[in-house]
GROMACS .gro file of C-alpha atoms in nm:
model
  477
    1MET     CA    1   0.029  -3.495  -7.556
    2LYS     CA    2   0.235  -3.408  -7.254
    3THR     CA    3   0.532  -3.313  -7.472
    4LEU     CA    4   0.310  -3.067  -7.669
    5LEU     CA    5   0.163  -2.901  -7.361
    6GLN     CA    6   0.493  -2.834  -7.192
    7PRO     CA    7   0.628  -2.586  -7.457
    8THR     CA    8   0.288  -2.414  -7.476
    9LEU     CA    9   0.268  -2.374  -7.100
   10LEU     CA   10   0.625  -2.246  -7.097
   11VAL     CA   11   0.547  -1.981  -7.360
   12MET     CA   12   0.237  -1.871  -7.167
   13ALA     CA   13   0.435  -1.851  -6.845
   14LEU     CA   14   0.701  -1.641  -7.015
   15ALA     CA   15   0.435  -1.412  -7.165
   16LEU     CA   16   0.271  -1.356  -6.827
   17ALA     CA   17   0.605  -1.302  -6.660
   18GLY     CA   18   0.697  -1.057  -6.934
   19CYS     CA   19   0.410  -0.822  -6.846
   20ALA     CA   20   0.552  -0.519  -6.670
   21ALA     CA   21   0.347  -0.374  -6.384
   22ILE     CA   22   0.142  -0.063  -6.473
   23ALA     CA   23   0.177   0.215  -6.218
   24PRO     CA   24  -0.152   0.359  -6.085
   25ASP     CA   25  -0.274   0.698  -6.210
   26THR     CA   26  -0.241   0.904  -5.893
   27HIS     CA   27  -0.288   1.263  -6.017
   28PRO     CA   28  -0.564   1.277  -6.279
   29LEU     CA   29  -0.724   1.620  -6.333
   30ALA     CA   30  -1.102   1.657  -6.327
   31ARG     CA   31  -1.271   1.770  -6.646
   32ARG     CA   32  -1.486   2.081  -6.603
   33ASP     CA   33  -1.859   2.033  -6.660
   34ILE     CA   34  -1.998   2.293  -6.899
   35ALA     CA   35  -2.358   2.172  -6.869
   36SER     CA   36  -2.420   2.393  -6.565
   37ALA     CA   37  -2.288   2.714  -6.723
   38GLU     CA   38  -2.537   2.999  -6.709
   39LEU     CA   39  -2.529   3.369  -6.781
   40SER     CA   40  -2.600   3.631  -6.521
   41SER     CA   41  -2.971   3.708  -6.494
   42SER     CA   42  -2.890   4.078  -6.547
   43ILE     CA   43  -2.773   4.015  -6.906
   44LYS     CA   44  -3.073   4.027  -7.139
   45LEU     CA   45  -3.083   4.118  -7.507
   46ALA     CA   46  -3.374   4.177  -7.737
   47HIS     CA   47  -3.350   3.842  -7.914
   48GLU     CA   48  -3.269   3.498  -7.781
   49GLY     CA   49  -3.093   3.231  -7.982
   50TRP     CA   50  -2.768   3.151  -8.162
   51PRO     CA   51  -2.591   3.296  -8.468
   52GLU     CA   52  -2.659   3.144  -8.807
   53ALA     CA   53  -2.397   3.014  -9.047
   54GLN     CA   54  -2.263   3.297  -9.266
   55TRP     CA   55  -2.395   3.543  -9.009
   56TRP     CA   56  -2.235   3.836  -9.191
   57THR     CA   57  -2.498   3.815  -9.468
   58ALA     CA   58  -2.755   3.949  -9.217
   59TYR     CA   59  -2.605   4.297  -9.270
   60HIS     CA   60  -2.708   4.290  -9.640
   61ASP     CA   61  -2.381   4.444  -9.752
   62ASP     CA   62  -2.252   4.309 -10.083
   63GLN     CA   63  -1.906   4.458 -10.029
   64LEU     CA   64  -1.864   4.283  -9.695
   65ASN     CA   65  -1.995   3.953  -9.835
   66ALA     CA   66  -1.748   3.967 -10.125
   67ILE     CA   67  -1.445   4.037  -9.904
   68ILE     CA   68  -1.526   3.754  -9.663
   69LYS     CA   69  -1.594   3.515  -9.951
   70GLN     CA   70  -1.256   3.598 -10.106
   71ALA     CA   71  -1.075   3.553  -9.774
   72LEU     CA   72  -1.239   3.219  -9.692
   73ALA     CA   73  -1.148   3.090 -10.038
   74GLY     CA   74  -0.779   3.107  -9.952
   75GLY     CA   75  -0.682   3.368  -9.701
   76PRO     CA   76  -0.322   3.345  -9.574
   77SER     CA   77  -0.432   3.297  -9.213
   78LEU     CA   78  -0.604   2.970  -9.310
   79GLU     CA   79  -0.293   2.813  -9.460
   80VAL     CA   80  -0.143   2.727  -9.122
   81ALA     CA   81  -0.464   2.555  -9.007
   82ALA     CA   82  -0.482   2.366  -9.338
   83ALA     CA   83  -0.120   2.251  -9.295
   84HIS     CA   84  -0.204   2.116  -8.948
   85ILE     CA   85  -0.485   1.909  -9.102
   86GLY     CA   86  -0.240   1.771  -9.358
   87THR     CA   87   0.002   1.674  -9.083
   88ALA     CA   88  -0.278   1.502  -8.889
   89ARG     CA   89  -0.383   1.307  -9.200
   90SER     CA   90  -0.025   1.189  -9.252
   91THR     CA   91  -0.004   1.073  -8.891
   92LEU     CA   92  -0.331   0.884  -8.929
   93SER     CA   93  -0.204   0.717  -9.247
   94ARG     CA   94   0.111   0.602  -9.067
   95SER     CA   95  -0.094   0.464  -8.778
   96LEU     CA   96  -0.326   0.279  -9.014
   97ALA     CA   97  -0.024   0.126  -9.186
   98ASP     CA   98   0.067  -0.050  -8.858
   99LEU     CA   99  -0.263  -0.241  -8.857
  100GLY     CA  100  -0.305  -0.582  -9.016
  101LEU     CA  101  -0.071  -0.735  -9.271
  102GLU     CA  102   0.261  -0.580  -9.372
  103THR     CA  103   0.426  -0.692  -9.694
  104SER     CA  104   0.762  -0.613  -9.851
  105LEU     CA  105   0.950  -0.741 -10.154
  106TYR     CA  106   1.322  -0.813 -10.121
  107ALA     CA  107   1.562  -0.874 -10.409
  108ASN     CA  108   1.939  -0.918 -10.391
  109ALA     CA  109   2.222  -1.029 -10.616
  110ASN     CA  110   2.589  -1.056 -10.520
  111ARG     CA  111   2.910  -1.233 -10.615
  112GLN     CA  112   3.162  -1.346 -10.359
  113ARG     CA  113   3.463  -1.575 -10.309
  114TYR     CA  114   3.429  -1.831 -10.033
  115SER     CA  115   3.735  -1.896  -9.818
  116GLY     CA  116   3.930  -2.209  -9.905
  117THR     CA  117   4.006  -2.263  -9.536
  118GLY     CA  118   3.671  -2.161  -9.394
  119LEU     CA  119   3.344  -2.333  -9.315
  120PHE     CA  120   3.278  -2.463  -9.665
  121PRO     CA  121   3.521  -2.720  -9.810
  122ALA     CA  122   3.610  -2.750 -10.180
  123PRO     CA  123   3.464  -2.723 -10.434
  124ILE     CA  124   3.275  -2.430 -10.269
  125GLY     CA  125   3.572  -2.320 -10.065
  126GLY     CA  126   3.819  -2.127 -10.275
  127ALA     CA  127   3.571  -2.065 -10.556
  128TYR     CA  128   3.357  -1.766 -10.673
  129TYR     CA  129   2.982  -1.794 -10.671
  130SER     CA  130   2.696  -1.557 -10.752
  131GLU     CA  131   2.389  -1.562 -10.526
  132GLU     CA  132   2.047  -1.436 -10.632
  133THR     CA  133   1.757  -1.394 -10.389
  134LEU     CA  134   1.398  -1.293 -10.456
  135ARG     CA  135   1.174  -1.296 -10.149
  136LEU     CA  136   0.831  -1.176 -10.038
  137ASP     CA  137   0.816  -1.101  -9.665
  138LEU     CA  138   0.489  -1.088  -9.471
  139ARG     CA  139   0.427  -0.980  -9.113
  140TYR     CA  140   0.094  -0.979  -8.932
  141ASN     CA  141   0.049  -0.780  -8.612
  142PHE     CA  142  -0.233  -0.931  -8.406
  143ASP     CA  143  -0.248  -0.620  -8.182
  144TRP     CA  144  -0.373  -0.833  -7.891
  145TRP     CA  145  -0.381  -0.545  -7.644
  146GLY     CA  146  -0.509  -0.271  -7.876
  147LYS     CA  147  -0.190  -0.063  -7.891
  148ASN     CA  148  -0.213   0.008  -8.264
  149ARG     CA  149  -0.587   0.067  -8.247
  150ALA     CA  150  -0.530   0.320  -7.968
  151GLN     CA  151  -0.268   0.497  -8.177
  152VAL     CA  152  -0.513   0.513  -8.467
  153ALA     CA  153  -0.780   0.654  -8.234
  154ALA     CA  154  -0.532   0.919  -8.116
  155ALA     CA  155  -0.453   1.012  -8.476
  156VAL     CA  156  -0.826   1.033  -8.556
  157GLY     CA  157  -0.872   1.263  -8.255
  158GLU     CA  158  -0.593   1.492  -8.372
  159LEU     CA  159  -0.744   1.504  -8.723
  160ASN     CA  160  -1.084   1.597  -8.582
  161ALA     CA  161  -0.915   1.862  -8.368
  162GLY     CA  162  -0.743   1.997  -8.678
  163ARG     CA  163  -1.072   2.025  -8.862
  164ALA     CA  164  -1.227   2.213  -8.569
  165THR     CA  165  -0.923   2.440  -8.550
  166TYR     CA  166  -0.964   2.519  -8.920
  167ALA     CA  167  -1.329   2.612  -8.860
  168GLU     CA  168  -1.216   2.830  -8.569
  169ALA     CA  169  -0.966   3.005  -8.798
  170GLU     CA  170  -1.242   3.064  -9.054
  171GLN     CA  171  -1.472   3.217  -8.793
  172ALA     CA  172  -1.195   3.433  -8.650
  173LEU     CA  173  -1.104   3.552  -9.000
  174ALA     CA  174  -1.465   3.640  -9.086
  175ALA     CA  175  -1.504   3.825  -8.755
  176SER     CA  176  -1.179   4.020  -8.804
  177ILE     CA  177  -1.282   4.121  -9.156
  178ALA     CA  178  -1.628   4.230  -9.042
  179GLN     CA  179  -1.489   4.437  -8.756
  180SER     CA  180  -1.224   4.601  -8.976
  181TYR     CA  181  -1.487   4.673  -9.241
  182PHE     CA  182  -1.722   4.830  -8.986
  183ARG     CA  183  -1.440   5.045  -8.850
  184LEU     CA  184  -1.368   5.158  -9.206
  185GLN     CA  185  -1.732   5.241  -9.274
  186GLY     CA  186  -1.761   5.411  -8.935
  187ALA     CA  187  -1.457   5.627  -9.010
  188TRP     CA  188  -1.603   5.723  -9.349
  189ALA     CA  189  -1.935   5.822  -9.190
  190ARG     CA  190  -1.767   6.022  -8.913
  191LEU     CA  191  -1.538   6.192  -9.168
  192ALA     CA  192  -1.839   6.308  -9.368
  193ASN     CA  193  -1.993   6.443  -9.048
  194ALA     CA  194  -1.659   6.606  -8.953
  195GLU     CA  195  -1.654   6.785  -9.289
  196GLN     CA  196  -1.990   6.938  -9.205
  197LEU     CA  197  -1.854   7.026  -8.862
  198ALA     CA  198  -1.552   7.197  -9.019
  199ALA     CA  199  -1.770   7.391  -9.262
  200THR     CA  200  -2.003   7.506  -8.983
  201GLN     CA  201  -1.714   7.594  -8.751
  202THR     CA  202  -1.548   7.788  -9.034
  203ALA     CA  203  -1.864   7.987  -9.084
  204LEU     CA  204  -1.880   8.052  -8.709
  205ALA     CA  205  -1.514   8.164  -8.702
  206GLN     CA  206  -1.580   8.401  -8.991
  207ASP     CA  207  -1.887   8.537  -8.813
  208GLN     CA  208  -1.681   8.590  -8.499
  209ALA     CA  209  -1.415   8.773  -8.703
  210ARG     CA  210  -1.678   9.010  -8.838
  211ARG     CA  211  -1.815   9.067  -8.490
  212VAL     CA  212  -1.467   9.140  -8.357
  213ALA     CA  213  -1.406   9.386  -8.642
  214ARG     CA  214  -1.725   9.568  -8.548
  215GLY     CA  215  -1.638   9.565  -8.182
  216LEU     CA  216  -1.923   9.329  -8.096
  217ALA     CA  217  -1.702   9.043  -7.972
  218THR     CA  218  -1.366   8.999  -7.806
  219ALA     CA  219  -1.049   8.855  -7.956
  220ASP     CA  220  -1.072   8.566  -7.708
  221GLU     CA  221  -1.400   8.457  -7.866
  222GLN     CA  222  -1.226   8.463  -8.204
  223ARG     CA  223  -0.938   8.257  -8.071
  224ALA     CA  224  -1.176   8.001  -7.917
  225ALA     CA  225  -1.354   7.961  -8.251
  226ASP     CA  226  -1.022   7.916  -8.433
  227MET     CA  227  -0.902   7.664  -8.174
  228GLU     CA  228  -1.221   7.459  -8.213
  229LEU     CA  229  -1.174   7.461  -8.591
  230SER     CA  230  -0.817   7.331  -8.550
  231LEU     CA  231  -0.942   7.047  -8.328
  232ILE     CA  232  -1.203   6.951  -8.586
  233ARG     CA  233  -0.941   6.945  -8.862
  234LYS     CA  234  -0.718   6.733  -8.638
  235GLN     CA  235  -1.007   6.487  -8.604
  236GLN     CA  236  -1.042   6.484  -8.983
  237MET     CA  237  -0.675   6.393  -9.022
  238GLN     CA  238  -0.710   6.114  -8.766
  239LEU     CA  239  -1.016   5.973  -8.942
  240LYS     CA  240  -0.839   5.978  -9.279
  241SER     CA  241  -0.548   5.789  -9.121
  242ASP     CA  242  -0.792   5.538  -8.972
  243ILE     CA  243  -0.948   5.485  -9.314
  244GLU     CA  244  -0.614   5.401  -9.476
  245HIS     CA  245  -0.520   5.179  -9.181
  246GLU     CA  246  -0.841   4.974  -9.204
  247ARG     CA  247  -0.822   4.949  -9.584
  248GLU     CA  248  -0.475   4.796  -9.554
  249ALA     CA  249  -0.595   4.569  -9.275
  250LEU     CA  250  -0.874   4.442  -9.500
  251ARG     CA  251  -0.629   4.381  -9.785
  252ALA     CA  252  -0.405   4.176  -9.557
  253LEU     CA  253  -0.693   3.975  -9.410
  254ALA     CA  254  -0.830   3.895  -9.756
  255GLY     CA  255  -0.484   3.816  -9.893
  256ALA     CA  256  -0.531   4.079 -10.166
  257ASP     CA  257  -0.266   4.289 -10.342
  258ASN     CA  258  -0.223   4.665 -10.316
  259THR     CA  259  -0.460   4.731 -10.607
  260ALA     CA  260  -0.751   4.540 -10.455
  261LEU     CA  261  -1.039   4.696 -10.264
  262ALA     CA  262  -0.982   5.026 -10.444
  263ASP     CA  263  -1.350   5.041 -10.539
  264LEU     CA  264  -1.480   5.017 -10.182
  265LYS     CA  265  -1.726   5.293 -10.111
  266PRO     CA  266  -1.910   5.426  -9.807
  267VAL     CA  267  -2.247   5.268  -9.734
  268THR     CA  268  -2.505   5.324  -9.465
  269LEU     CA  269  -2.469   5.063  -9.192
  270SER     CA  270  -2.740   4.924  -8.973
  271PRO     CA  271  -2.715   4.680  -8.682
  272ALA     CA  272  -2.825   4.322  -8.743
  273PRO     CA  273  -3.060   4.147  -8.500
  274HIS     CA  274  -2.839   3.984  -8.240
  275ALA     CA  275  -2.923   3.698  -8.007
  276LEU     CA  276  -2.797   3.567  -7.676
  277PRO     CA  277  -2.901   3.236  -7.521
  278ALA     CA  278  -3.021   3.270  -7.162
  279ARG     CA  279  -2.847   2.942  -7.073
  280LEU     CA  280  -2.522   2.824  -7.230
  281GLY     CA  281  -2.482   2.465  -7.116
  282ILE     CA  282  -2.359   2.183  -7.334
  283GLU     CA  283  -2.478   2.354  -7.653
  284LEU     CA  284  -2.195   2.605  -7.627
  285LEU     CA  285  -1.952   2.312  -7.647
  286ALA     CA  286  -2.113   2.198  -7.971
  287ARG     CA  287  -2.118   2.548  -8.123
  288ARG     CA  288  -1.766   2.670  -8.037
  289PRO     CA  289  -1.499   2.525  -8.268
  290ASP     CA  290  -1.221   2.596  -8.017
  291LEU     CA  291  -1.406   2.391  -7.753
  292GLN     CA  292  -1.449   2.106  -8.000
  293ALA     CA  293  -1.078   2.122  -8.086
  294ALA     CA  294  -0.986   2.112  -7.717
  295ARG     CA  295  -1.220   1.818  -7.661
  296TRP     CA  296  -1.073   1.619  -7.950
  297LYS     CA  297  -0.718   1.687  -7.835
  298LEU     CA  298  -0.817   1.554  -7.494
  299GLU     CA  299  -0.970   1.242  -7.651
  300ALA     CA  300  -0.647   1.187  -7.847
  301SER     CA  301  -0.442   1.212  -7.527
  302LEU     CA  302  -0.662   0.949  -7.361
  303SER     CA  303  -0.604   0.713  -7.654
  304ARG     CA  304  -0.228   0.765  -7.621
  305ILE     CA  305  -0.253   0.653  -7.258
  306ASP     CA  306  -0.424   0.333  -7.376
  307ALA     CA  307  -0.142   0.278  -7.626
  308ALA     CA  308   0.120   0.336  -7.355
  309LYS     CA  309  -0.053   0.083  -7.126
  310ALA     CA  310  -0.066  -0.175  -7.405
  311ALA     CA  311   0.312  -0.152  -7.439
  312PHE     CA  312   0.343  -0.317  -7.096
  313TYR     CA  313   0.214  -0.646  -7.239
  314PRO     CA  314   0.395  -0.897  -7.461
  315ASP     CA  315   0.377  -0.834  -7.833
  316VAL     CA  316   0.307  -1.140  -8.050
  317ASN     CA  317   0.346  -1.119  -8.428
  318LEU     CA  318   0.347  -1.375  -8.707
  319THR     CA  319   0.625  -1.343  -8.962
  320GLY     CA  320   0.664  -1.537  -9.284
  321SER     CA  321   0.841  -1.523  -9.618
  322ILE     CA  322   0.834  -1.704  -9.947
  323GLY     CA  323   1.090  -1.667 -10.221
  324LEU     CA  324   1.368  -1.800 -10.439
  325ASP     CA  325   1.739  -1.838 -10.362
  326THR     CA  326   2.018  -1.981 -10.576
  327VAL     CA  327   2.388  -1.956 -10.648
  328LYS     CA  328   2.330  -2.001 -11.020
  329MET     CA  329   2.116  -1.756 -11.210
  330GLU     CA  330   1.983  -2.023 -11.446
  331ASN     CA  331   1.837  -2.212 -11.148
  332LEU     CA  332   1.654  -1.915 -10.993
  333LEU     CA  333   1.310  -2.003 -11.127
  334GLN     CA  334   1.333  -2.377 -11.057
  335ALA     CA  335   1.115  -2.534 -10.789
  336ALA     CA  336   1.422  -2.654 -10.604
  337SER     CA  337   1.527  -2.291 -10.543
  338ARG     CA  338   1.213  -2.199 -10.349
  339THR     CA  339   1.232  -2.102  -9.982
  340LEU     CA  340   0.961  -2.083  -9.719
  341TYR     CA  341   0.963  -1.949  -9.365
  342VAL     CA  342   0.681  -1.907  -9.110
  343GLY     CA  343   0.730  -1.828  -8.743
  344PRO     CA  344   0.582  -1.631  -8.455
  345THR     CA  345   0.770  -1.349  -8.286
  346LEU     CA  346   0.726  -1.284  -7.915
  347SER     CA  347   0.855  -0.957  -7.766
  348LEU     CA  348   0.864  -0.941  -7.386
  349PRO     CA  349   0.918  -0.612  -7.195
  350LEU     CA  350   1.121  -0.794  -6.930
  351PHE     CA  351   1.384  -0.529  -6.865
  352ASP     CA  352   1.209  -0.223  -7.006
  353SER     CA  353   0.985  -0.120  -6.717
  354LYS     CA  354   1.161   0.212  -6.649
  355ARG     CA  355   1.125   0.330  -7.006
  356LEU     CA  356   0.762   0.214  -7.018
  357ASP     CA  357   0.688   0.384  -6.685
  358ALA     CA  358   0.837   0.708  -6.815
  359GLN     CA  359   0.643   0.679  -7.138
  360LEU     CA  360   0.315   0.618  -6.955
  361ASP     CA  361   0.384   0.902  -6.713
  362GLY     CA  362   0.452   1.130  -7.008
  363THR     CA  363   0.118   1.045  -7.171
  364ARG     CA  364  -0.064   1.100  -6.842
  365THR     CA  365   0.107   1.436  -6.797
  366ALA     CA  366   0.010   1.531  -7.152
  367ARG     CA  367  -0.346   1.422  -7.069
  368ASN     CA  368  -0.349   1.655  -6.768
  369GLU     CA  369  -0.223   1.939  -6.988
  370ARG     CA  370  -0.507   1.878  -7.236
  371ILE     CA  371  -0.761   1.871  -6.951
  372ALA     CA  372  -0.622   2.197  -6.810
  373GLU     CA  373  -0.640   2.355  -7.155
  374TYR     CA  374  -0.992   2.223  -7.204
  375ASN     CA  375  -1.104   2.361  -6.867
  376GLN     CA  376  -0.942   2.697  -6.940
  377THR     CA  377  -1.106   2.712  -7.283
  378ILE     CA  378  -1.446   2.654  -7.123
  379ILE     CA  379  -1.387   2.932  -6.870
  380GLU     CA  380  -1.277   3.172  -7.143
  381ALA     CA  381  -1.570   3.077  -7.368
  382VAL     CA  382  -1.829   3.147  -7.099
  383ARG     CA  383  -1.645   3.468  -7.006
  384ASP     CA  384  -1.637   3.586  -7.369
  385VAL     CA  385  -2.010   3.532  -7.411
  386ALA     CA  386  -2.096   3.698  -7.078
  387GLN     CA  387  -1.870   3.997  -7.142
  388GLY     CA  388  -1.992   4.031  -7.499
  389GLY     CA  389  -2.354   4.022  -7.391
  390ALA     CA  390  -2.298   4.270  -7.110
  391GLN     CA  391  -2.107   4.507  -7.340
  392LEU     CA  392  -2.373   4.495  -7.609
  393GLN     CA  393  -2.648   4.551  -7.354
  394GLY     CA  394  -2.460   4.851  -7.214
  395ILE     CA  395  -2.412   4.997  -7.563
  396GLU     CA  396  -2.783   4.960  -7.635
  397GLN     CA  397  -2.862   5.154  -7.317
  398GLN     CA  398  -2.614   5.425  -7.418
  399ILE     CA  399  -2.774   5.447  -7.762
  400THR     CA  400  -3.113   5.506  -7.600
  401GLN     CA  401  -2.974   5.802  -7.407
  402GLN     CA  402  -2.773   5.928  -7.703
  403THR     CA  403  -3.082   5.922  -7.925
  404ALA     CA  404  -3.259   6.143  -7.674
  405ALA     CA  405  -2.963   6.384  -7.666
  406THR     CA  406  -2.957   6.404  -8.046
  407ALA     CA  407  -3.329   6.470  -8.056
  408SER     CA  408  -3.283   6.755  -7.810
  409ALA     CA  409  -3.000   6.901  -8.020
  410ARG     CA  410  -3.216   6.880  -8.331
  411ALA     CA  411  -3.496   7.060  -8.148
  412GLN     CA  412  -3.249   7.333  -8.048
  413VAL     CA  413  -3.152   7.383  -8.412
  414ALA     CA  414  -3.517   7.416  -8.509
  415SER     CA  415  -3.576   7.663  -8.225
  416ALA     CA  416  -3.269   7.870  -8.316
  417GLN     CA  417  -3.377   7.879  -8.680
  418ALA     CA  418  -3.728   7.994  -8.581
  419ARG     CA  419  -3.593   8.266  -8.352
  420MET     CA  420  -3.354   8.383  -8.621
  421ASP     CA  421  -3.634   8.396  -8.876
  422HIS     CA  422  -3.822   8.625  -8.639
  423GLY     CA  423  -3.518   8.841  -8.570
  424LEU     CA  424  -3.485   8.718  -8.213
  425ALA     CA  425  -3.143   8.551  -8.253
  426ASN     CA  426  -2.827   8.608  -8.455
  427ASN     CA  427  -2.648   8.378  -8.699
  428ALA     CA  428  -2.397   8.272  -8.434
  429SER     CA  429  -2.672   8.120  -8.221
  430LEU     CA  430  -2.791   7.912  -8.515
  431LEU     CA  431  -2.436   7.804  -8.604
  432ASN     CA  432  -2.366   7.701  -8.244
  433ALA     CA  433  -2.688   7.495  -8.237
  434ARG     CA  434  -2.587   7.323  -8.562
  435LEU     CA  435  -2.243   7.251  -8.421
  436ALA     CA  436  -2.401   7.094  -8.113
  437LEU     CA  437  -2.622   6.875  -8.335
  438LEU     CA  438  -2.329   6.766  -8.552
  439LYS     CA  439  -2.131   6.670  -8.240
  440GLN     CA  440  -2.425   6.461  -8.118
  441GLN     CA  441  -2.445   6.297  -8.460
  442ASP     CA  442  -2.075   6.210  -8.435
  443ALA     CA  443  -2.150   6.044  -8.102
  444ASP     CA  444  -2.438   5.859  -8.272
  445LEU     CA  445  -2.205   5.730  -8.543
  446TYR     CA  446  -1.940   5.624  -8.291
  447LEU     CA  447  -2.192   5.431  -8.081
  448GLN     CA  448  -2.329   5.266  -8.394
  449GLN     CA  449  -1.977   5.159  -8.488
  450ILE     CA  450  -1.894   5.008  -8.149
  451GLN     CA  451  -2.236   4.840  -8.144
  452LEU     CA  452  -2.150   4.665  -8.471
  453LEU     CA  453  -1.809   4.566  -8.336
  454ALA     CA  454  -1.969   4.430  -8.018
  455GLU     CA  455  -2.225   4.235  -8.222
  456VAL     CA  456  -1.948   4.068  -8.420
  457ALA     CA  457  -1.751   3.989  -8.103
  458LEU     CA  458  -2.057   3.831  -7.942
  459THR     CA  459  -2.135   3.636  -8.258
  460ASN     CA  460  -1.781   3.501  -8.264
  461ALA     CA  461  -1.797   3.418  -7.890
  462LEU     CA  462  -2.111   3.211  -7.957
  463GLY     CA  463  -1.931   3.009  -8.225
  464GLY     CA  464  -2.025   3.211  -8.532
  465GLY     CA  465  -2.286   2.963  -8.651
  466TYR     CA  466  -2.040   2.671  -8.639
  467HIS     CA  467  -2.179   2.320  -8.663
  468GLU     CA  468  -1.928   2.038  -8.642
  469GLU     CA  469  -1.888   1.831  -8.955
  470ALA     CA  470  -1.948   1.460  -8.906
  471PRO     CA  471  -1.633   1.371  -8.709
  472LEU     CA  472  -1.414   1.081  -8.812
  473ALA     CA  473  -1.517   0.801  -8.578
  474THR     CA  474  -1.342   0.498  -8.729
  475ALA     CA  475  -1.010   0.439  -8.891
  476SER     CA  476  -1.173   0.333  -9.216
  477LYS     CA  477  -1.298   0.685  -9.299
   0.00000   0.00000   0.00000
């Protein structure tokens, strides 16, 4: 009994002695708590809540729905995110392969001449022999300290982060398409209004020319009317350029060719009901894909630290093989040719502490980077929501004032028309009143456009209706 205990105790002593000392973690960063995040009490919108999935359908625009559907089915901007998921899956597969039993089949055949003056005497020495080997090797990694399991957990975290990043890319793509589409529609609407402006200003310039010819107006008044007409035509050219720019932007975002989107037509836009939660808190973390991606990357870095710590301990594996070996081919399948080997393998990090320390320090540094990125992402997420809410609230207040200004301009047109009907005003007065109304309508259209853009930005800042898919929690999934 004593003779059996002595080797066992020796192995245990060697294993314990082979454990390198793990340096303490002296500079860990603190993770920011999002649960206490709140918006300023001055930011209030008409509706409270969160965006719904496929939020763009709330605008009831079939053209917009079709473009976003086409883009999400395979837009070029999603290919990079999809490739990252593929890379993460491959890494997970490699990590899973390190768990449990490893098997390999080995086959070899060779012919060689043994030295007549070497280790083997005659008749082997000085003769040619062929050797055939067929062997099945098996290796079982017990993973006593959880190194492989930690690596699998890190790979799972990266895969979950990749899935969240893909969702983020989808939301960003949908938001970019919606904003480009609304700019296009806004430019179309303002161009139509500018055409009315140009027609009215042309009529006013012609009226001024007649008045100058009759000596009822000065040449300076004529020049002012012509200059205003030139500015309106300049605006028309700019709007036409904007239309072509946004059409090409939509084609690129949707991954369409140069013949696509040719049938797009102007439609009347209307704002969709928007919502802003009074308190952000932990729900923002669940509804922002970029926050989920940052969280999963952080979880993966923590698992890598566990794997780096496990490398400080001895690694014990069980290796075995079974096969056939012979120097005569006709004897290969005989029972006498069989071979069998079973033996444990003990790896001790006796002289590897510097490399292990550097490896552990590297994983801790990477962990701090992920925490810093996570904290920064939280700050930016709360900022985006607060700024988006404040901007939208400000635009709504401007629209209230602009609506009043447009109503006043419309009343002036009605008054000028009534005075002209009664012979109390000339045609120039009516034309000037119409010009003032058209300019107010242009301001209406511009505010409506930036309101739509702000709505989309706020929707995207709130996560765009994202709900995390069931994350991979175990290596078996």
